[in-house]
């Protein structure tokens, strides 16, 4: 690398955001232009002290005021902004080359799209933005020249196993991809115990330390459902070219099956700093700080077919990508609301898939031809989901 890359980290106080800053901290190739969070003032103040960004955005207005006072008191010159349009501003700023999109959920849609529309290198962790706006998102990247490097470990693995010009060559060369899944914390828990599982149990992932929303998604396997949709848009694949294989050790992060019988896989210890470092340095390489994989110390690697009856959210993901249009946006919205209700302990773990299925059955699918249609579908699905939770499930 030559001159330092200027980076904006959206969601810097989250699990992916913190790992991103940990990788950057070990390198002189990056300067931090801007950071963002929702309400975690303490951690944002520490990050401003350490990385001296020009701008810090807090989506929550009260937290922005608290941060501004704190930084002024501590003599830190970072400018504090608030609200959603400030997120779009830092994501599209001329002073930024690379945007790490690591806000959780639909709140990441507008800033991630702003980064894409302004032709940045976008390190995409916020899968929900692509799931919601799929074709529009990819079309915006083609128009602006934005380079999208997936940070989800599975998609990053596929990306690493494909040639750089995969857009043009993939249909002739690739038969299918296989996304591996850890199976989450309840892989071996009998389904008849799902009703009694608590949020803390659901968030205790055996292999990955992640934010609470994605941890619950991993426990229901909706995370893999969302990832099927994400892979379909990122790599231009049909649903029947994407398979899921449960691999509890999380060493092989995904595989590409070529038409000549070759299978390319990417392996690494389960540590998000690996895909993050790949995205940061792409197309070069840099140290990530992750431990080197030692296969001689690994227990046997296992591979199992997923159980779609025990984990119906995975089936819902396959159905949504097959239907297309606004269905993935409905799936995403209903899932976010159902997971939030489970984390508040308003509903049981085993009710999550049935609520989402009810919302999917009630909202008609439309062509997802504009952001306005997608956003209004998102609102409709959320409000229906909240109604159903109050009426049928509490
Ligand atoms: P976390 O919950 O740990 O962090 C979320 C970040 O988003 C925090 O900085 C949070 O701020 C901020 N945030 C939350 N709500 C809002 C909002 N309404 N507006 C603006 N900012 C907001 O999530 P993760 O880091 O686990 O996940 C981030 C994304 O990356 C998700 O889309 C997830 O699916 C994806 N991902 C995560 C992986 C992981 O290992 N964690 C792996 C692969 C993908 P605050 O701290 O102030 O609340």
Tab-separated table of C-alpha atoms and ligand atoms in Angstrom:
chain	number	residue	atom	x	y	z
A	1	UNK	CA	0.000	0.000	0.000
A	2	UNK	CA	1.168	3.566	-0.657
A	3	UNK	CA	-0.597	6.521	1.033
A	4	UNK	CA	-2.758	5.768	4.087
A	5	UNK	CA	-6.380	4.897	3.333
A	6	UNK	CA	-8.977	7.071	5.046
A	7	UNK	CA	-11.677	4.981	6.678
A	8	UNK	CA	-15.122	5.562	8.131
A	9	UNK	CA	-16.394	2.888	10.511
A	10	UNK	CA	-20.184	2.811	10.772
A	11	UNK	CA	-21.089	0.965	13.967
A	12	UNK	CA	-17.608	1.296	15.492
A	13	UNK	CA	-18.776	0.366	19.015
A	14	UNK	CA	-20.213	-2.997	17.923
A	15	UNK	CA	-18.510	-6.347	17.635
A	16	UNK	CA	-17.445	-5.900	13.979
A	17	UNK	CA	-16.623	-2.226	14.547
A	18	UNK	CA	-14.345	-2.997	17.499
A	19	UNK	CA	-12.604	-5.779	15.565
A	20	UNK	CA	-12.093	-3.380	12.656
A	21	UNK	CA	-10.397	-0.828	14.892
A	22	UNK	CA	-8.289	-3.602	16.447
A	23	UNK	CA	-6.964	-4.553	12.985
A	24	UNK	CA	-6.382	-0.919	12.007
A	25	UNK	CA	-4.538	-0.261	15.254
A	26	UNK	CA	-1.817	-2.715	14.194
A	27	UNK	CA	-1.187	-0.968	10.855
A	28	UNK	CA	0.113	2.398	9.684
A	29	UNK	CA	-1.871	2.109	6.435
A	30	UNK	CA	-5.078	3.700	7.724
A	31	UNK	CA	-6.291	6.959	9.181
A	32	UNK	CA	-9.764	7.123	10.705
A	33	UNK	CA	-11.950	9.833	9.180
A	34	UNK	CA	-15.192	9.125	11.068
A	35	UNK	CA	-16.782	6.755	13.559
A	36	UNK	CA	-20.432	6.144	14.395
A	37	UNK	CA	-22.538	4.514	17.097
A	38	UNK	CA	-26.066	4.681	18.415
A	39	UNK	CA	-25.799	5.407	22.137
A	40	UNK	CA	-22.595	3.928	23.604
A	41	UNK	CA	-21.010	7.228	24.691
A	42	UNK	CA	-18.306	5.717	26.916
A	43	UNK	CA	-16.811	3.497	24.252
A	44	UNK	CA	-17.139	6.158	21.548
A	45	UNK	CA	-15.273	8.642	23.766
A	46	UNK	CA	-12.465	6.086	24.222
A	47	UNK	CA	-12.353	5.423	20.470
A	48	UNK	CA	-12.183	9.180	19.735
A	49	UNK	CA	-9.327	9.521	22.196
A	50	UNK	CA	-7.433	6.641	20.610
A	51	UNK	CA	-8.136	7.197	16.879
A	52	UNK	CA	-8.724	10.975	16.740
A	53	UNK	CA	-11.398	10.873	13.990
A	54	UNK	CA	-12.495	14.184	12.470
A	55	UNK	CA	-16.157	13.309	13.063
A	56	UNK	CA	-18.105	11.079	15.441
A	57	UNK	CA	-21.799	10.495	14.791
A	58	UNK	CA	-24.223	9.306	17.455
A	59	UNK	CA	-27.586	8.281	15.948
A	60	UNK	CA	-29.240	9.015	19.302
A	61	UNK	CA	-29.473	12.781	19.823
A	62	UNK	CA	-29.175	12.707	23.631
A	63	UNK	CA	-26.033	10.552	23.349
A	64	UNK	CA	-24.579	12.988	20.799
A	65	UNK	CA	-24.965	15.858	23.290
A	66	UNK	CA	-23.367	13.805	26.072
A	67	UNK	CA	-20.456	12.850	23.820
A	68	UNK	CA	-19.889	16.451	22.701
A	69	UNK	CA	-19.645	17.621	26.331
A	70	UNK	CA	-17.333	14.757	27.253
A	71	UNK	CA	-14.963	15.305	24.306
A	72	UNK	CA	-14.838	19.054	24.989
A	73	UNK	CA	-13.996	18.375	28.644
A	74	UNK	CA	-11.245	15.958	27.662
A	75	UNK	CA	-9.873	18.315	24.975
A	76	UNK	CA	-10.503	15.879	22.090
A	77	UNK	CA	-11.027	17.878	18.863
A	78	UNK	CA	-13.439	15.388	17.157
A	79	UNK	CA	-16.615	17.082	15.840
A	80	UNK	CA	-19.830	15.371	17.057
A	81	UNK	CA	-22.859	15.087	14.767
A	82	UNK	CA	-26.214	13.437	15.348
A	83	UNK	CA	-29.018	11.740	13.409
A	84	UNK	CA	-29.424	9.627	10.305
A	85	UNK	CA	-28.425	12.192	7.678
A	86	UNK	CA	-25.082	12.640	9.442
A	87	UNK	CA	-24.473	8.906	8.954
A	88	UNK	CA	-25.041	9.325	5.228
A	89	UNK	CA	-22.752	12.362	5.270
A	90	UNK	CA	-19.789	10.475	6.781
A	91	UNK	CA	-20.446	7.431	4.575
A	92	UNK	CA	-20.219	9.486	1.388
A	93	UNK	CA	-17.627	12.100	2.473
A	94	UNK	CA	-14.949	12.985	-0.058
A	95	UNK	CA	-12.434	12.528	2.801
A	96	UNK	CA	-13.183	8.801	3.016
A	97	UNK	CA	-11.833	6.021	0.769
A	98	UNK	CA	-13.134	2.977	2.641
A	99	UNK	CA	-16.389	2.511	4.561
A	100	UNK	CA	-16.870	-0.338	6.998
A	101	UNK	CA	-20.664	-0.875	7.063
A	102	UNK	CA	-21.149	-2.471	10.488
A	103	UNK	CA	-24.370	-0.983	11.820
A	104	UNK	CA	-26.783	-3.737	12.826
A	105	UNK	CA	-30.116	-4.124	11.031
A	106	UNK	CA	-32.158	-1.919	8.701
A	107	UNK	CA	-30.728	1.220	10.348
A	108	UNK	CA	-27.665	0.528	8.194
A	109	UNK	CA	-29.522	0.721	4.878
A	110	UNK	CA	-29.334	4.452	4.089
A	111	UNK	CA	-25.709	5.042	5.146
A	112	UNK	CA	-24.508	1.862	3.431
A	113	UNK	CA	-26.295	2.858	0.229
A	114	UNK	CA	-24.824	6.362	0.523
A	115	UNK	CA	-21.333	4.801	0.589
A	116	UNK	CA	-22.200	2.583	-2.380
A	117	UNK	CA	-23.677	5.479	-4.379
A	118	UNK	CA	-20.558	7.543	-3.852
A	119	UNK	CA	-18.260	4.831	-5.205
A	120	UNK	CA	-16.388	3.928	-2.007
A	121	UNK	CA	-14.750	0.628	-1.220
A	122	UNK	CA	-17.498	-0.770	0.991
A	123	UNK	CA	-16.672	-3.479	3.500
A	124	UNK	CA	-20.106	-5.001	3.902
A	125	UNK	CA	-20.918	-6.516	7.286
A	126	UNK	CA	-24.440	-5.044	7.450
A	127	UNK	CA	-26.055	-7.874	5.493
A	128	UNK	CA	-29.550	-6.551	6.244
A	129	UNK	CA	-29.029	-3.587	3.864
A	130	UNK	CA	-28.265	-5.921	0.955
A	131	UNK	CA	-31.050	-8.351	1.889
A	132	UNK	CA	-33.552	-5.473	1.842
A	133	UNK	CA	-32.445	-3.670	-1.292
A	134	UNK	CA	-30.622	-6.470	-3.216
A	135	UNK	CA	-30.844	-5.663	-6.929
A	136	UNK	CA	-30.939	-1.889	-6.358
A	137	UNK	CA	-27.864	-2.105	-4.120
A	138	UNK	CA	-25.847	-4.076	-6.685
A	139	UNK	CA	-27.004	-1.825	-9.532
A	140	UNK	CA	-25.925	1.256	-7.531
A	141	UNK	CA	-22.467	-0.321	-7.075
A	142	UNK	CA	-22.178	-1.013	-10.811
A	143	UNK	CA	-23.174	2.583	-11.617
A	144	UNK	CA	-20.849	4.255	-9.105
A	145	UNK	CA	-17.912	1.832	-9.411
A	146	UNK	CA	-18.063	1.021	-5.680
A	147	UNK	CA	-16.114	-2.118	-4.787
A	148	UNK	CA	-18.098	-4.291	-2.383
A	149	UNK	CA	-15.984	-6.623	-0.265
A	150	UNK	CA	-18.186	-8.907	1.840
A	151	UNK	CA	-17.130	-9.176	5.489
A	152	UNK	CA	-19.555	-11.906	6.544
A	153	UNK	CA	-17.014	-14.722	6.920
A	154	UNK	CA	-18.889	-17.049	4.527
A	155	UNK	CA	-19.265	-14.487	1.732
A	156	UNK	CA	-15.740	-13.273	2.256
A	157	UNK	CA	-14.630	-16.903	1.844
A	158	UNK	CA	-16.574	-17.256	-1.432
A	159	UNK	CA	-15.216	-13.900	-2.601
A	160	UNK	CA	-11.667	-15.130	-1.914
A	161	UNK	CA	-12.308	-18.386	-3.827
A	162	UNK	CA	-13.651	-16.604	-6.940
A	163	UNK	CA	-11.561	-14.908	-9.629
A	164	UNK	CA	-11.510	-11.082	-9.439
A	165	UNK	CA	-13.609	-10.791	-12.625
A	166	UNK	CA	-16.250	-13.191	-11.303
A	167	UNK	CA	-19.097	-10.958	-12.543
A	168	UNK	CA	-18.280	-11.897	-16.103
A	169	UNK	CA	-17.015	-15.451	-15.694
A	170	UNK	CA	-19.036	-16.950	-12.856
A	171	UNK	CA	-21.971	-18.367	-14.883
A	172	UNK	CA	-19.651	-20.378	-17.164
A	173	UNK	CA	-17.285	-21.573	-14.449
A	174	UNK	CA	-19.196	-22.082	-11.218
A	175	UNK	CA	-21.706	-24.820	-10.543
A	176	UNK	CA	-22.684	-23.846	-7.009
A	177	UNK	CA	-21.447	-22.413	-3.740
A	178	UNK	CA	-21.740	-24.009	-0.325
A	179	UNK	CA	-22.169	-21.718	2.670
A	180	UNK	CA	-21.065	-23.375	5.873
A	181	UNK	CA	-23.048	-22.847	9.083
A	182	UNK	CA	-21.881	-23.466	12.623
A	183	UNK	CA	-25.400	-24.601	13.541
A	184	UNK	CA	-25.445	-22.133	16.450
A	185	UNK	CA	-25.748	-22.914	20.163
A	186	UNK	CA	-28.822	-25.172	19.757
A	187	UNK	CA	-27.573	-27.495	17.035
A	188	UNK	CA	-27.902	-30.497	19.358
A	189	UNK	CA	-30.710	-29.168	21.590
A	190	UNK	CA	-33.951	-31.134	21.079
A	191	UNK	CA	-36.613	-28.964	19.400
A	192	UNK	CA	-39.092	-29.680	22.210
A	193	UNK	CA	-36.831	-27.652	24.541
A	194	UNK	CA	-36.831	-24.547	22.288
A	195	UNK	CA	-39.766	-22.962	24.157
A	196	UNK	CA	-37.737	-22.648	27.361
A	197	UNK	CA	-34.538	-21.129	25.901
A	198	UNK	CA	-33.518	-17.707	27.206
A	199	UNK	CA	-31.947	-14.746	25.348
A	200	UNK	CA	-28.660	-15.285	27.211
A	201	UNK	CA	-28.567	-18.938	26.123
A	202	UNK	CA	-29.328	-17.907	22.535
A	203	UNK	CA	-26.522	-15.335	22.608
A	204	UNK	CA	-23.914	-17.793	23.917
A	205	UNK	CA	-22.541	-18.808	20.529
A	206	UNK	CA	-20.040	-21.689	20.700
A	207	UNK	CA	-17.621	-20.238	18.102
A	208	UNK	CA	-18.243	-16.531	17.439
A	209	UNK	CA	-18.536	-13.576	19.840
A	210	UNK	CA	-21.072	-11.281	18.144
A	211	UNK	CA	-23.753	-8.672	18.850
A	212	UNK	CA	-27.039	-9.925	20.346
A	213	UNK	CA	-29.205	-9.610	17.231
A	214	UNK	CA	-26.945	-11.676	14.964
A	215	UNK	CA	-26.358	-14.148	17.814
A	216	UNK	CA	-30.100	-14.854	18.013
A	217	UNK	CA	-30.198	-15.069	14.187
A	218	UNK	CA	-27.465	-17.646	14.405
A	219	UNK	CA	-29.399	-19.618	17.040
A	220	UNK	CA	-32.571	-19.726	14.874
A	221	UNK	CA	-30.422	-20.176	11.726
A	222	UNK	CA	-32.141	-17.123	10.236
A	223	UNK	CA	-28.607	-15.795	9.932
A	224	UNK	CA	-27.972	-18.462	7.279
A	225	UNK	CA	-31.352	-17.647	5.688
A	226	UNK	CA	-30.277	-14.000	5.347
A	227	UNK	CA	-26.883	-15.131	4.072
A	228	UNK	CA	-28.447	-17.175	1.252
A	229	UNK	CA	-30.180	-13.991	0.079
A	230	UNK	CA	-26.987	-11.989	0.533
A	231	UNK	CA	-25.006	-14.523	-1.539
A	232	UNK	CA	-27.598	-14.580	-4.283
A	233	UNK	CA	-27.329	-10.801	-4.810
A	234	UNK	CA	-23.573	-10.505	-4.264
A	235	UNK	CA	-22.606	-13.274	-6.646
A	236	UNK	CA	-25.585	-13.262	-9.043
A	237	UNK	CA	-26.631	-16.836	-8.173
A	238	UNK	CA	-30.048	-18.506	-8.207
A	239	UNK	CA	-31.354	-20.185	-5.053
A	240	UNK	CA	-30.624	-23.636	-6.531
A	241	UNK	CA	-26.918	-22.735	-6.860
A	242	UNK	CA	-26.565	-22.030	-3.130
A	243	UNK	CA	-26.338	-24.830	-0.554
A	244	UNK	CA	-25.905	-24.803	3.197
A	245	UNK	CA	-23.804	-27.343	5.078
A	246	UNK	CA	-23.559	-27.409	8.859
A	247	UNK	CA	-19.910	-27.430	9.940
A	248	UNK	CA	-19.785	-26.985	13.733
A	249	UNK	CA	-16.013	-26.335	13.936
A	250	UNK	CA	-16.293	-23.162	11.749
A	251	UNK	CA	-12.889	-23.715	10.135
A	252	UNK	CA	-13.997	-23.952	6.497
A	253	UNK	CA	-15.886	-20.704	5.953
A	254	UNK	CA	-17.437	-21.609	2.588
A	255	UNK	CA	-16.693	-23.330	-0.713
A	256	UNK	CA	-16.996	-22.742	-4.446
A	257	UNK	CA	-17.742	-25.744	-6.664
A	258	UNK	CA	-16.318	-25.241	-10.160
A	259	UNK	CA	-17.716	-27.032	-13.205
A	260	UNK	CA	-14.562	-29.114	-13.684
A	261	UNK	CA	-15.015	-30.816	-10.297
A	262	UNK	CA	-12.591	-28.591	-8.366
A	263	UNK	CA	-13.777	-27.279	-5.030
A	264	UNK	CA	-12.045	-24.215	-3.569
A	265	UNK	CA	-12.481	-23.518	0.130
A	266	UNK	CA	-11.195	-20.797	2.443
A	267	UNK	CA	-10.039	-21.881	5.902
A	268	UNK	CA	-9.188	-19.828	8.977
A	269	UNK	CA	-9.757	-19.832	12.700
A	270	UNK	CA	-13.199	-18.433	13.534
A	271	UNK	CA	-12.043	-14.841	14.098
A	272	UNK	CA	-13.709	-11.878	12.381
A	273	UNK	CA	-10.366	-10.073	12.160
A	274	UNK	CA	-9.477	-12.407	9.257
A	275	UNK	CA	-12.227	-11.289	6.805
A	276	UNK	CA	-11.936	-7.719	8.123
A	277	UNK	CA	-8.194	-7.599	7.374
A	278	UNK	CA	-8.864	-9.108	3.938
A	279	UNK	CA	-11.408	-6.365	3.205
A	280	UNK	CA	-9.183	-3.599	4.545
A	281	UNK	CA	-6.150	-4.600	2.489
A	282	UNK	CA	-7.961	-5.895	-0.626
A	283	UNK	CA	-6.569	-6.723	-3.144
A	284	UNK	CA	-3.390	-6.955	-1.053
A	285	UNK	CA	-2.933	-8.724	2.309
A	286	UNK	CA	-2.122	-7.479	5.792
A	287	UNK	CA	-1.720	-9.083	9.250
A	288	UNK	CA	-5.033	-9.504	11.083
A	289	UNK	CA	-3.760	-10.404	14.552
A	290	UNK	CA	-5.697	-13.706	14.440
A	291	UNK	CA	-3.982	-16.913	15.552
A	292	UNK	CA	-2.574	-19.036	12.724
A	293	UNK	CA	-4.703	-22.059	11.937
A	294	UNK	CA	-3.038	-25.274	13.115
A	295	UNK	CA	-4.907	-28.169	11.505
A	296	UNK	CA	-2.883	-30.762	13.425
A	297	UNK	CA	-4.486	-29.432	16.637
A	298	UNK	CA	-8.018	-29.501	15.226
A	299	UNK	CA	-10.541	-32.163	16.164
A	300	UNK	CA	-12.096	-33.866	13.121
A	301	UNK	CA	-14.009	-31.515	10.856
A	302	UNK	CA	-17.689	-32.497	10.638
A	303	UNK	CA	-20.267	-31.727	7.966
A	304	UNK	CA	-24.017	-32.286	8.376
A	305	UNK	CA	-27.105	-31.515	6.338
A	306	UNK	CA	-29.153	-28.704	7.942
A	307	UNK	CA	-32.453	-29.714	9.578
A	308	UNK	CA	-35.064	-27.437	8.006
A	309	UNK	CA	-37.853	-28.774	10.262
A	310	UNK	CA	-35.959	-27.960	13.434
A	311	UNK	CA	-34.756	-24.608	12.020
A	312	UNK	CA	-37.644	-23.335	9.847
A	313	UNK	CA	-36.042	-19.872	9.531
A	314	UNK	CA	-33.544	-21.369	7.110
A	315	UNK	CA	-36.403	-22.645	4.942
A	316	UNK	CA	-37.972	-19.151	5.062
A	317	UNK	CA	-34.691	-17.710	3.761
A	318	UNK	CA	-34.657	-20.126	0.809
A	319	UNK	CA	-38.322	-19.309	0.059
A	320	UNK	CA	-37.736	-15.547	0.201
A	321	UNK	CA	-34.809	-15.654	-2.217
A	322	UNK	CA	-36.775	-17.870	-4.607
A	323	UNK	CA	-39.771	-15.487	-4.546
A	324	UNK	CA	-37.563	-12.380	-4.764
A	325	UNK	CA	-39.072	-8.867	-5.090
A	326	UNK	CA	-39.928	-7.374	-1.699
A	327	UNK	CA	-40.065	-10.760	0.096
A	328	UNK	CA	-36.507	-10.566	1.463
A	329	UNK	CA	-37.311	-7.099	2.876
A	330	UNK	CA	-40.450	-8.490	4.561
A	331	UNK	CA	-38.447	-11.409	5.956
A	332	UNK	CA	-35.791	-9.073	7.302
A	333	UNK	CA	-38.257	-6.642	8.912
A	334	UNK	CA	-40.329	-9.401	10.538
A	335	UNK	CA	-37.162	-11.076	11.791
A	336	UNK	CA	-35.779	-7.870	13.324
A	337	UNK	CA	-39.062	-7.258	15.159
A	338	UNK	CA	-39.428	-10.874	16.316
A	339	UNK	CA	-35.820	-11.033	17.545
A	340	UNK	CA	-36.213	-7.716	19.399
A	341	UNK	CA	-39.390	-9.091	21.059
A	342	UNK	CA	-37.533	-12.276	22.059
A	343	UNK	CA	-34.626	-10.270	23.490
A	344	UNK	CA	-37.158	-8.237	25.544
A	345	UNK	CA	-38.595	-11.597	26.670
A	346	UNK	CA	-42.009	-10.720	25.195
A	347	UNK	CA	-42.076	-13.925	23.125
A	348	UNK	CA	-40.481	-17.372	23.318
A	349	UNK	CA	-37.574	-18.556	21.163
A	350	UNK	CA	-39.754	-21.138	19.376
A	351	UNK	CA	-42.284	-18.442	18.418
A	352	UNK	CA	-39.795	-16.473	16.295
A	353	UNK	CA	-40.225	-18.529	13.072
A	354	UNK	CA	-44.021	-18.770	13.336
A	355	UNK	CA	-44.380	-14.989	13.710
A	356	UNK	CA	-42.150	-14.370	10.693
A	357	UNK	CA	-44.049	-16.952	8.609
A	358	UNK	CA	-47.364	-15.237	9.472
A	359	UNK	CA	-46.042	-11.858	8.342
A	360	UNK	CA	-44.679	-13.358	5.103
A	361	UNK	CA	-48.052	-14.962	4.382
A	362	UNK	CA	-49.970	-11.701	4.877
A	363	UNK	CA	-47.882	-9.197	2.947
A	364	UNK	CA	-48.119	-9.491	-0.840
A	365	UNK	CA	-44.860	-9.572	-2.769
A	366	UNK	CA	-44.159	-6.639	-5.097
A	367	UNK	CA	-41.366	-5.897	-7.538
A	368	UNK	CA	-38.614	-4.142	-5.543
A	369	UNK	CA	-38.099	-1.429	-8.139
A	370	UNK	CA	-37.462	1.559	-5.871
A	371	UNK	CA	-36.129	2.356	-2.433
A	372	UNK	CA	-39.481	3.952	-1.595
A	373	UNK	CA	-41.272	0.628	-2.232
A	374	UNK	CA	-38.716	-1.254	-0.119
A	375	UNK	CA	-38.951	1.212	2.758
A	376	UNK	CA	-42.731	1.222	2.755
A	377	UNK	CA	-42.735	-2.613	2.700
A	378	UNK	CA	-40.305	-2.581	5.628
A	379	UNK	CA	-42.630	-0.283	7.617
A	380	UNK	CA	-45.723	-2.355	6.756
A	381	UNK	CA	-44.045	-5.636	7.756
A	382	UNK	CA	-42.797	-4.182	11.053
A	383	UNK	CA	-46.147	-2.782	12.033
A	384	UNK	CA	-47.952	-6.035	11.139
A	385	UNK	CA	-45.364	-8.030	13.075
A	386	UNK	CA	-45.755	-5.850	16.173
A	387	UNK	CA	-49.576	-6.181	15.934
A	388	UNK	CA	-49.358	-9.970	15.632
A	389	UNK	CA	-46.986	-10.194	18.585
A	390	UNK	CA	-49.401	-8.242	20.787
A	391	UNK	CA	-52.555	-9.978	19.478
A	392	UNK	CA	-51.481	-13.597	19.077
A	393	UNK	CA	-48.311	-14.198	21.017
A	394	UNK	CA	-48.212	-12.224	24.263
B	1	LIG	P1	-23.472	-5.021	17.386
B	1	LIG	O1	-24.824	-5.067	17.958
B	1	LIG	O2	-22.338	-5.557	18.180
B	1	LIG	O3	-23.095	-3.505	16.977
B	1	LIG	C1	-23.984	-2.730	16.232
B	1	LIG	C2	-23.413	-1.348	15.969
B	1	LIG	O4	-24.441	-0.565	15.325
B	1	LIG	C3	-23.042	-0.584	17.242
B	1	LIG	O5	-22.006	0.311	16.967
B	1	LIG	C4	-24.340	0.179	17.557
B	1	LIG	O6	-24.124	1.324	18.369
B	1	LIG	C5	-24.765	0.578	16.156
B	1	LIG	N1	-26.215	0.797	16.068
B	1	LIG	C6	-27.197	0.054	16.625
B	1	LIG	N2	-28.404	0.569	16.318
B	1	LIG	C7	-28.176	1.664	15.555
B	1	LIG	C8	-29.013	2.646	14.961
B	1	LIG	N3	-30.366	2.598	15.067
B	1	LIG	N4	-28.458	3.633	14.233
B	1	LIG	C9	-27.104	3.709	14.113
B	1	LIG	N5	-26.244	2.824	14.677
B	1	LIG	C10	-26.787	1.810	15.382
B	1	LIG	O7	-23.559	-5.763	15.969
B	1	LIG	P2	-22.460	-6.649	15.247
B	1	LIG	O8	-21.162	-5.916	15.193
B	1	LIG	O9	-22.508	-8.018	15.784
B	1	LIG	O10	-23.070	-6.730	13.776
B	1	LIG	C11	-23.036	-5.623	12.904
B	1	LIG	C12	-23.459	-6.089	11.517
B	1	LIG	O11	-22.478	-7.005	11.042
B	1	LIG	C13	-24.786	-6.833	11.478
B	1	LIG	O12	-25.453	-6.535	10.299
B	1	LIG	C14	-24.379	-8.303	11.490
B	1	LIG	O13	-25.316	-9.121	10.846
B	1	LIG	C15	-23.082	-8.249	10.701
B	1	LIG	N6	-22.137	-9.310	11.018
B	1	LIG	C16	-21.627	-9.412	12.278
B	1	LIG	C17	-20.716	-10.409	12.592
B	1	LIG	C18	-20.092	-10.498	13.941
B	1	LIG	O14	-19.164	-11.289	14.126
B	1	LIG	N7	-20.531	-9.724	14.905
B	1	LIG	C19	-20.321	-11.402	11.585
B	1	LIG	C20	-20.899	-11.173	10.290
B	1	LIG	C21	-21.772	-10.173	10.026
B	1	LIG	P3	-24.224	1.206	20.009
B	1	LIG	O15	-23.041	0.375	20.432
B	1	LIG	O16	-24.152	2.617	20.473
B	1	LIG	O17	-25.528	0.534	20.299
